[in-house]
Short mmCIF file of C-alpha atoms and ligand atoms in Angstrom, two decimals:
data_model
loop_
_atom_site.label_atom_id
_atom_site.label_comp_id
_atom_site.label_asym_id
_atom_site.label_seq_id
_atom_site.Cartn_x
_atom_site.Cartn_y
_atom_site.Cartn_z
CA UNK P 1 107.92 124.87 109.77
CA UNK P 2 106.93 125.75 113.40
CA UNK P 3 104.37 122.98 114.45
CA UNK P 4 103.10 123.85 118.13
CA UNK P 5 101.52 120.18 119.32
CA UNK P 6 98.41 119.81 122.07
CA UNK P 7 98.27 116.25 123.25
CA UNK P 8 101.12 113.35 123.07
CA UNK P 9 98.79 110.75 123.59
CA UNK P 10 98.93 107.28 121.00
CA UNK P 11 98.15 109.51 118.21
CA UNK P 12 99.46 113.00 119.26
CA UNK P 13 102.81 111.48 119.72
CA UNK P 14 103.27 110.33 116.57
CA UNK P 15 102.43 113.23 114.60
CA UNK P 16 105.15 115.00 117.14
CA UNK P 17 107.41 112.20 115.84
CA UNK P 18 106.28 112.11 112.34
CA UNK P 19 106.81 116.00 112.04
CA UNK P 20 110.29 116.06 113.68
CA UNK P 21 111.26 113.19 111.65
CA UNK P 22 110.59 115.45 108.42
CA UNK P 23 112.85 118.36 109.96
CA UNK P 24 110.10 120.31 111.18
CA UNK P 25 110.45 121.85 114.87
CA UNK P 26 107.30 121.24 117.23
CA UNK P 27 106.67 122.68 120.50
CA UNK P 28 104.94 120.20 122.74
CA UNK P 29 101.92 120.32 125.53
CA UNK P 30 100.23 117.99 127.44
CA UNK P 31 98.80 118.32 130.59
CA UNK P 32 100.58 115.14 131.38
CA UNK P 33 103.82 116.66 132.45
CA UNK P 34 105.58 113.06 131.75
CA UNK P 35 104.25 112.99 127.97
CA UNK P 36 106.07 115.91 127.69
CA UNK P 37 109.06 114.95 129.02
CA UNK P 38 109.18 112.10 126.67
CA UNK P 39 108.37 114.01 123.64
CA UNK P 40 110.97 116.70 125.00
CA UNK P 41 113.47 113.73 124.73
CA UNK P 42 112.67 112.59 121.28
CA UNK P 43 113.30 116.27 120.30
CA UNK P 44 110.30 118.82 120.93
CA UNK P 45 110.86 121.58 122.38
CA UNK P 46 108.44 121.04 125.53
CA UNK P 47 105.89 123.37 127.30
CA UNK P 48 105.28 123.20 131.20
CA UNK P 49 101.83 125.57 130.22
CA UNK P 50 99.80 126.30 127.60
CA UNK P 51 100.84 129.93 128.53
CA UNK P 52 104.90 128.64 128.11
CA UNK P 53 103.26 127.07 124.63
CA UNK P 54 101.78 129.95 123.13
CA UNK P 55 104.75 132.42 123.87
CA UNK P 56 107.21 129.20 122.06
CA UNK P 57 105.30 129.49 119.40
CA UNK P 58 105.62 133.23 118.50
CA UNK P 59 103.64 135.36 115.60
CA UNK P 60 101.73 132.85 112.45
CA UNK P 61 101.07 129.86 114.86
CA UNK P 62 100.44 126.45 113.80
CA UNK P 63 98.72 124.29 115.91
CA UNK P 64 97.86 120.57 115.80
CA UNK P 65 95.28 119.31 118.39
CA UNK P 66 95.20 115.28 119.26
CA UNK P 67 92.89 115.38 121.98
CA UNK P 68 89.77 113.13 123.04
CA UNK P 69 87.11 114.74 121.10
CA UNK P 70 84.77 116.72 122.99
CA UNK P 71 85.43 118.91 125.77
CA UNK P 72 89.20 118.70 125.77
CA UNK P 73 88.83 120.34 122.22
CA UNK P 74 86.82 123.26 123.58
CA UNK P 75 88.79 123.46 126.82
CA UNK P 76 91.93 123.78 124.73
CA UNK P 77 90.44 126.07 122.36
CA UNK P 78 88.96 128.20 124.80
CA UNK P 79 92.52 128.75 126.36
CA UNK P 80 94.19 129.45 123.26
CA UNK P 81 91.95 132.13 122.19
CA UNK P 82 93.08 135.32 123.62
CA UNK P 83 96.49 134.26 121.31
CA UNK P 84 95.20 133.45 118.61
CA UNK P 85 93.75 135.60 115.42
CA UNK P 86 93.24 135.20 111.41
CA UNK P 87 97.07 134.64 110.47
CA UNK P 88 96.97 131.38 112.95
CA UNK P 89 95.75 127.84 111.72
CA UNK P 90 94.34 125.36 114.30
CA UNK P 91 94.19 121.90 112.91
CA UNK P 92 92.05 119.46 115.31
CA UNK P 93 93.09 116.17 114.01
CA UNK P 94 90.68 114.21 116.53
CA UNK P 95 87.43 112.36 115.99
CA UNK P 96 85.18 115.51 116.34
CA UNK P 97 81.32 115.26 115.56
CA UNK P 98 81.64 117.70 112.02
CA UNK P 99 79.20 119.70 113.52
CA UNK P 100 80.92 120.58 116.43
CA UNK P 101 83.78 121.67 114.02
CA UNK P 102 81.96 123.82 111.93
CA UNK P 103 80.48 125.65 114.83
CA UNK P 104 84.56 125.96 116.17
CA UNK P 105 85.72 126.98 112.86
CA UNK P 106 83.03 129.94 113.04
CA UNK P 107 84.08 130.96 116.26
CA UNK P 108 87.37 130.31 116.28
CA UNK P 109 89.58 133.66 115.66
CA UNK P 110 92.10 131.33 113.33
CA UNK P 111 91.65 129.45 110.39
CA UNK P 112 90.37 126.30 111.12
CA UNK P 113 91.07 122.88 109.46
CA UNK P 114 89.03 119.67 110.52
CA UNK P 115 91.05 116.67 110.03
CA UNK P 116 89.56 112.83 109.77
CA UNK P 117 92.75 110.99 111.16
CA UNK P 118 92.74 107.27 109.84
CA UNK P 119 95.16 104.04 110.65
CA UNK P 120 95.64 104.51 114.16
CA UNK P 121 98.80 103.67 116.15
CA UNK P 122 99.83 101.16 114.15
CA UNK P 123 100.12 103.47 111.50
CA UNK P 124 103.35 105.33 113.54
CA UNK P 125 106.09 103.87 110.88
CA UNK P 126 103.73 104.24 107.42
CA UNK P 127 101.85 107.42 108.27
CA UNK P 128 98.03 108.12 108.00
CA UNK P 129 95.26 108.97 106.10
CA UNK P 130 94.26 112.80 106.36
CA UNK P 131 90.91 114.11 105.53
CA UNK P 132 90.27 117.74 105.91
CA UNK P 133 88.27 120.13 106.20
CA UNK P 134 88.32 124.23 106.13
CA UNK P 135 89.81 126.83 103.92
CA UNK P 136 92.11 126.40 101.31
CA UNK P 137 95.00 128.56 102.13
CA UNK P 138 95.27 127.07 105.56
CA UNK P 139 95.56 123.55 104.02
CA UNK P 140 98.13 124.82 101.43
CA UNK P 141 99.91 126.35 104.15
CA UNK P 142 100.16 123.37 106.59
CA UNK P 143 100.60 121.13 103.63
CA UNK P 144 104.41 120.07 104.27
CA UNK P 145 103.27 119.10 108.16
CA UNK P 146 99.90 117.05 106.32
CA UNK P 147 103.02 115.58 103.83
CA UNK P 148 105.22 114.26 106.84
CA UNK P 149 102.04 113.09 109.45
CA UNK P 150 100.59 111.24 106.44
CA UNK P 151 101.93 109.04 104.48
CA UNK P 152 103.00 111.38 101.79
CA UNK P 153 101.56 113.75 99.90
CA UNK P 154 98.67 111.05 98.39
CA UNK P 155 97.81 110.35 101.92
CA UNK P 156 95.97 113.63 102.42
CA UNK P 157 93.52 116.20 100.68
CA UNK P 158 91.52 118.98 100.86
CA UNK P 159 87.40 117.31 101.57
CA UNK P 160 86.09 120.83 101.13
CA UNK P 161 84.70 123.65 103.34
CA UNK P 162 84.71 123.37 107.15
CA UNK P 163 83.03 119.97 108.78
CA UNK P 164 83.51 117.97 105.48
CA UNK P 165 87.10 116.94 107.02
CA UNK P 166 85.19 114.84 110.14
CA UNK P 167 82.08 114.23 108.09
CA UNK P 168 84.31 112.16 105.63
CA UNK P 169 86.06 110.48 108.43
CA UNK P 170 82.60 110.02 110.63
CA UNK P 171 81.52 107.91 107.27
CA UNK P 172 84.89 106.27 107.29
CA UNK P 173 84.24 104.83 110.58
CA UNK P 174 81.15 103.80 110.10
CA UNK P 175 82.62 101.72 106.74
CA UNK P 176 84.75 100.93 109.58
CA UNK P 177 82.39 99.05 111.30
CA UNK P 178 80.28 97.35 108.30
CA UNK P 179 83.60 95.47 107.32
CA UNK P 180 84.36 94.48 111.03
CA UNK P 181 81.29 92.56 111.38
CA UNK P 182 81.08 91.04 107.63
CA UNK P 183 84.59 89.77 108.64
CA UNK P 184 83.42 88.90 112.07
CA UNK P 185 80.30 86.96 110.50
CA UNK P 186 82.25 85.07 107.74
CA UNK P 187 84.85 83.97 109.99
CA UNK P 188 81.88 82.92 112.62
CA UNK P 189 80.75 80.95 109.95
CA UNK P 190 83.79 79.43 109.46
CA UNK P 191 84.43 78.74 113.01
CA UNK P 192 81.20 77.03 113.80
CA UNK P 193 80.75 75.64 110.25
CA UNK P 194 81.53 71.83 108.66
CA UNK P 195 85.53 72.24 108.21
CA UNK P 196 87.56 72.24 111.48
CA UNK P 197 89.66 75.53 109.93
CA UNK P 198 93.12 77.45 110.72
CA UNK P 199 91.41 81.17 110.42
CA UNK P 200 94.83 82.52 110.73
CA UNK P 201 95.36 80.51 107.26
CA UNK P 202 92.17 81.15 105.58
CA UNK P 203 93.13 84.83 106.61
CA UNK P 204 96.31 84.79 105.10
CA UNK P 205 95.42 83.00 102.39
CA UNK P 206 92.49 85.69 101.59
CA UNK P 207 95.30 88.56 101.79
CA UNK P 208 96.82 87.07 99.48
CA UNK P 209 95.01 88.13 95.88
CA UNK P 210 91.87 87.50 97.37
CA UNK P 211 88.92 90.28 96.53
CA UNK P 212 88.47 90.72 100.14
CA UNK P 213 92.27 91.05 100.65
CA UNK P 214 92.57 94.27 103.52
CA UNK P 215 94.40 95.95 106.29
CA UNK P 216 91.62 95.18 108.43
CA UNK P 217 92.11 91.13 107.08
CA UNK P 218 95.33 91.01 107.88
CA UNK P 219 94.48 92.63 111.51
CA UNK P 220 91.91 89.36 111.36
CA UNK P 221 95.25 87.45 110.43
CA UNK P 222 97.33 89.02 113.32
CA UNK P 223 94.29 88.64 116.13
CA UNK P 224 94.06 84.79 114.90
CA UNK P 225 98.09 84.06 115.05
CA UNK P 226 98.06 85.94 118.66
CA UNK P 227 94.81 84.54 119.87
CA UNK P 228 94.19 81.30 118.48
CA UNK P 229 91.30 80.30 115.78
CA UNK P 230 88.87 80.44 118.83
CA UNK P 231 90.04 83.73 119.70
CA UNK P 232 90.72 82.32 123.23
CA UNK P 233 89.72 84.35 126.41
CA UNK P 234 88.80 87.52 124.18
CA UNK P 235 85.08 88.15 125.38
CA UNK P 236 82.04 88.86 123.61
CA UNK P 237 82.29 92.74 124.27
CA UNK P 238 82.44 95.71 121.59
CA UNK P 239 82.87 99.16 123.29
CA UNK P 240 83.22 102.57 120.95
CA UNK P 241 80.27 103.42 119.04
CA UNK P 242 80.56 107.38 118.89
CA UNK P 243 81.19 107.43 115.50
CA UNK P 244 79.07 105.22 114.21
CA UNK P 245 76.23 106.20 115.72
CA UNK P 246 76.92 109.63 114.30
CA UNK P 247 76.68 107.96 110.84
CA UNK P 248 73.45 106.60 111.34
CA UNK P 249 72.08 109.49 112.59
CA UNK P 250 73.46 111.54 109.82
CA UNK P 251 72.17 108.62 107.38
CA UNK P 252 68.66 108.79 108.61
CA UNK P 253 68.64 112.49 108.54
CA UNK P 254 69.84 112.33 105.17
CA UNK P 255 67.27 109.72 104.35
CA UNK P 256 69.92 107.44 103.56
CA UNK P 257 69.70 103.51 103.28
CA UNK P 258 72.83 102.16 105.35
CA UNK P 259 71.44 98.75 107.15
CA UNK P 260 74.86 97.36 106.96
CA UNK P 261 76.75 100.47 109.01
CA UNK P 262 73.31 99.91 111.39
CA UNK P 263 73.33 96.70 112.04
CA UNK P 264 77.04 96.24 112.87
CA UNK P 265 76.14 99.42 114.98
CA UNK P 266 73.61 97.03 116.77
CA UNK P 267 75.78 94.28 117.00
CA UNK P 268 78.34 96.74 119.25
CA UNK P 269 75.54 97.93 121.79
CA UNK P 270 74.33 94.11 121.67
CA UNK P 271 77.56 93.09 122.90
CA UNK P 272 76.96 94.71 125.93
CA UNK P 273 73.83 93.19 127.89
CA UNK P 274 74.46 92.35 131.05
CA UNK P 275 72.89 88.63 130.67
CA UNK P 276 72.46 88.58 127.25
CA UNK P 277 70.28 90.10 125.50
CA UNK P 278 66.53 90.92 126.58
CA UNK P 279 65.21 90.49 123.12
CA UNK P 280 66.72 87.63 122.11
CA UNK P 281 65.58 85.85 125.91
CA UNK P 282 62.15 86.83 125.23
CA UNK P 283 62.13 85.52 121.70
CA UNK P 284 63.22 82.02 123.66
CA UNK P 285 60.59 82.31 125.82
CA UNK P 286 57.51 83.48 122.86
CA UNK P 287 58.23 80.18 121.21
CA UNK P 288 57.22 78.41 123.72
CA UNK P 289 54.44 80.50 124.23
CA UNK P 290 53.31 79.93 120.61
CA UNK P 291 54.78 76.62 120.06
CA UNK P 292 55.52 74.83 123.33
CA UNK P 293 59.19 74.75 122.16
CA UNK P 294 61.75 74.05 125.47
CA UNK P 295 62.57 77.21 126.83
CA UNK P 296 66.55 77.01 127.41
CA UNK P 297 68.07 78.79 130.50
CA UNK P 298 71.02 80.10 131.90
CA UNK P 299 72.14 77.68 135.20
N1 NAI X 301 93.55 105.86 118.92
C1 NAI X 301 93.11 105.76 117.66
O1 NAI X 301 93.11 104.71 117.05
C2 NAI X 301 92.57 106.97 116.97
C3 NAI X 301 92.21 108.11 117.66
N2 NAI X 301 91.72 109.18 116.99
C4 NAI X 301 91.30 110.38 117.72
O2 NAI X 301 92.46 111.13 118.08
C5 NAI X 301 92.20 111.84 119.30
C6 NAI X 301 93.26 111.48 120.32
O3 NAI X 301 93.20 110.09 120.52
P1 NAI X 301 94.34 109.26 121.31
O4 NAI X 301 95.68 109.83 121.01
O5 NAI X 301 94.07 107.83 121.01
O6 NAI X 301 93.97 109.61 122.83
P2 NAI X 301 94.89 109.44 124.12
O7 NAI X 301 93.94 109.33 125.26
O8 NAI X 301 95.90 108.38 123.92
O9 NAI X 301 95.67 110.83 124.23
C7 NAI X 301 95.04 112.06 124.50
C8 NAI X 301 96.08 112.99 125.13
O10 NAI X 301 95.51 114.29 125.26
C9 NAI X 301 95.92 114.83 126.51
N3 NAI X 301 94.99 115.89 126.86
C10 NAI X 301 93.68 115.78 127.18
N4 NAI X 301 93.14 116.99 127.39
C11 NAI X 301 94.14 117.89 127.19
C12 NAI X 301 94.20 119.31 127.24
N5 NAI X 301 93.11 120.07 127.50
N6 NAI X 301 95.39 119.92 126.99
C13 NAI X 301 96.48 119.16 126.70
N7 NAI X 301 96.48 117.82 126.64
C14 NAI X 301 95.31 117.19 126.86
C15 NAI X 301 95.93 113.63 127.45
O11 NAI X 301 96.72 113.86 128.60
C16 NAI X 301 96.50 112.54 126.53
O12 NAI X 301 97.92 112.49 126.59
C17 NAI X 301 90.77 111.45 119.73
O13 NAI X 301 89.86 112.37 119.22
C18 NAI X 301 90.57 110.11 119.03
O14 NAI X 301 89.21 109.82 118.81
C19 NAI X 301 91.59 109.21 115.63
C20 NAI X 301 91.94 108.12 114.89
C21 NAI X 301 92.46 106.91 115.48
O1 5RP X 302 88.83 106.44 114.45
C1 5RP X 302 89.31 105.38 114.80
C2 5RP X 302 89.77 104.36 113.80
O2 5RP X 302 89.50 104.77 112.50
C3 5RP X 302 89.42 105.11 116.25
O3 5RP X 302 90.14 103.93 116.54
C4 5RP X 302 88.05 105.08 116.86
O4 5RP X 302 88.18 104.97 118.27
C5 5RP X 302 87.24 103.90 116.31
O5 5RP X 302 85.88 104.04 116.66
P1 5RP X 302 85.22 103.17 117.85
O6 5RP X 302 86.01 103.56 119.11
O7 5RP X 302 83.80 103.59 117.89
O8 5RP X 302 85.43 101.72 117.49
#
């Protein structure tokens, strides 16, 4: 198949790579002319414009966007446009809000699949997880690409109507973050506990047969090997959040319970306090207000 890719970025790149790989030909844009160049070596046929993209890419187009979410995604959609109509599929494999992608797949003149993209750059050699969104024809028909960008046919599936692609992986991320910071609070225990621990060996002996046994464990394993059990010079700073804060939202609209996916949310936007944080100072200083404990200070 004819796969026309928008943005070579980390992850645009490798589904360029991961669809040439399975014999498919992909004509490739960026507006970084050197992305394209490097693509263009690995095999793409490359586009100096999206108009030199759209006339590549003929009648029936298929076309995978790996942009930031956001504007680029309407920028790039409101280009292709005049080229595009109901025969066309537009996949946007980024982290879209799912309502944003609803409202695109209405107004969109081609069919429109949302598609949750999980495992990241590291997941270049294995593939990814695909979750997606739209109408079923247009995820039959792109289904050899979804086979060769995933990691197989089991690595993707059809979530259901338009959104429920990026609504599945909006809650994915927001797992995402619940089992960052139960790691990240078991292994603080562990580092300021009783037991002067290896966490790279209590991480590798957990991924092996342990219940909590995970990717994301043996990323713990990796950081520790790399970084040291202390974790060395890596500071006390969590950026992102996008995503997670879309799951709260969505949770509390729902009337959902999910304090976990919250508080780890928390925990990010904690991170980032210029001198600590403001509510934790003041509780400092309220004890000794109440109880005459020693207010500590910064020097
Ligand atoms: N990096 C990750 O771990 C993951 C990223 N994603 C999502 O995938 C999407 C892409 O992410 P990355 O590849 O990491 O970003 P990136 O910043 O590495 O690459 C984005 C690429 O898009 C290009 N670009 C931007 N606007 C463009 C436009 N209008 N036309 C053509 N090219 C344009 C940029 O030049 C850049 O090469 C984002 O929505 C991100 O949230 C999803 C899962 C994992
Ligand atoms: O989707 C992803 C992984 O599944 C991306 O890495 C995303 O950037 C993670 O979210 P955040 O930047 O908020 O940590």
């Amino acid at each position: 198949m004819q796969l026309g890719v928008i943005g070579l970025g980390r992850m645009g790149r490798i589904v360029a790579d991961r669809a040439l790989d399975a014999g498919h030909e992909v004509v490739a844009f960026d507006v970084d002319a050197e992305a394209v160049a490097a693509v263009a070596d690995a095999g793409a046929d490359p586009a100096g414009s999206l108009a030199d993209f759209v006339e590549q890419l003929g009648t029936e187009k298929r076309i995978w966007l790996m942009v930031p979410a956001g504007d680029a995604i309407d920028a790039a959609l409101a280009d292709l446009e005049p080229h595009l109509d109901d025969e066309d599929v537009v996949v946007d494999g980024g982290n879209s809000h799912f309502e944003d992608s609803t409202r695109r797949a209405e107004t969109t003149p081609a069919a429109y699949l949302d598609c949750g993209t999980s495992g990241g750059p590291a997941s270049a050699e294995a593939g990814f997880s695909l979750m997606i969104g739209g109408p079923e024809w247009a995820y039959d028909e792109l289904t050899p690409v979804f086979d060769a960008v995933a990691t197989g046919p089991a690595g993707h599936a059809r979530m259901g109507p338009a959104g429920s692609g990026h609504y599945v992986k909006m809650v994915h991320n927001g797992v995402e973050y619940a089992l960052m910071e139960a790691y990240g609070e078991g292994f603080e225990l562990l580092s300021d506990g009783r037991y002067d621990l290896d966490l790279e060996s209590v991480a590798r002996t957990w991924n092996n047969g342990a219940v909590i046994r995970s990717w994301l464990l043996e990323l713990c394993e990796e950081a520790f090997a790399e970084e040291g059990s202390d974790l060395g010079t890596v500071a006390d700073r969590v950026e992102g959040g996008s995503t997670g804060t879309w799951t709260v939202q969505e949770a509390l609209s729902q009337e959902v319970p999910v304090p976990l996916i919250y508080t780890a949310l928390a925990e990010r936007f904690g991170s980032r306090a210029a001198n600590g944080r403001f509510a934790r100072r003041l509780a400092n200083r309220l004890r000794y207000g109440f109880g005459r404990h020693e207010v500590a200070r910064s020097e």
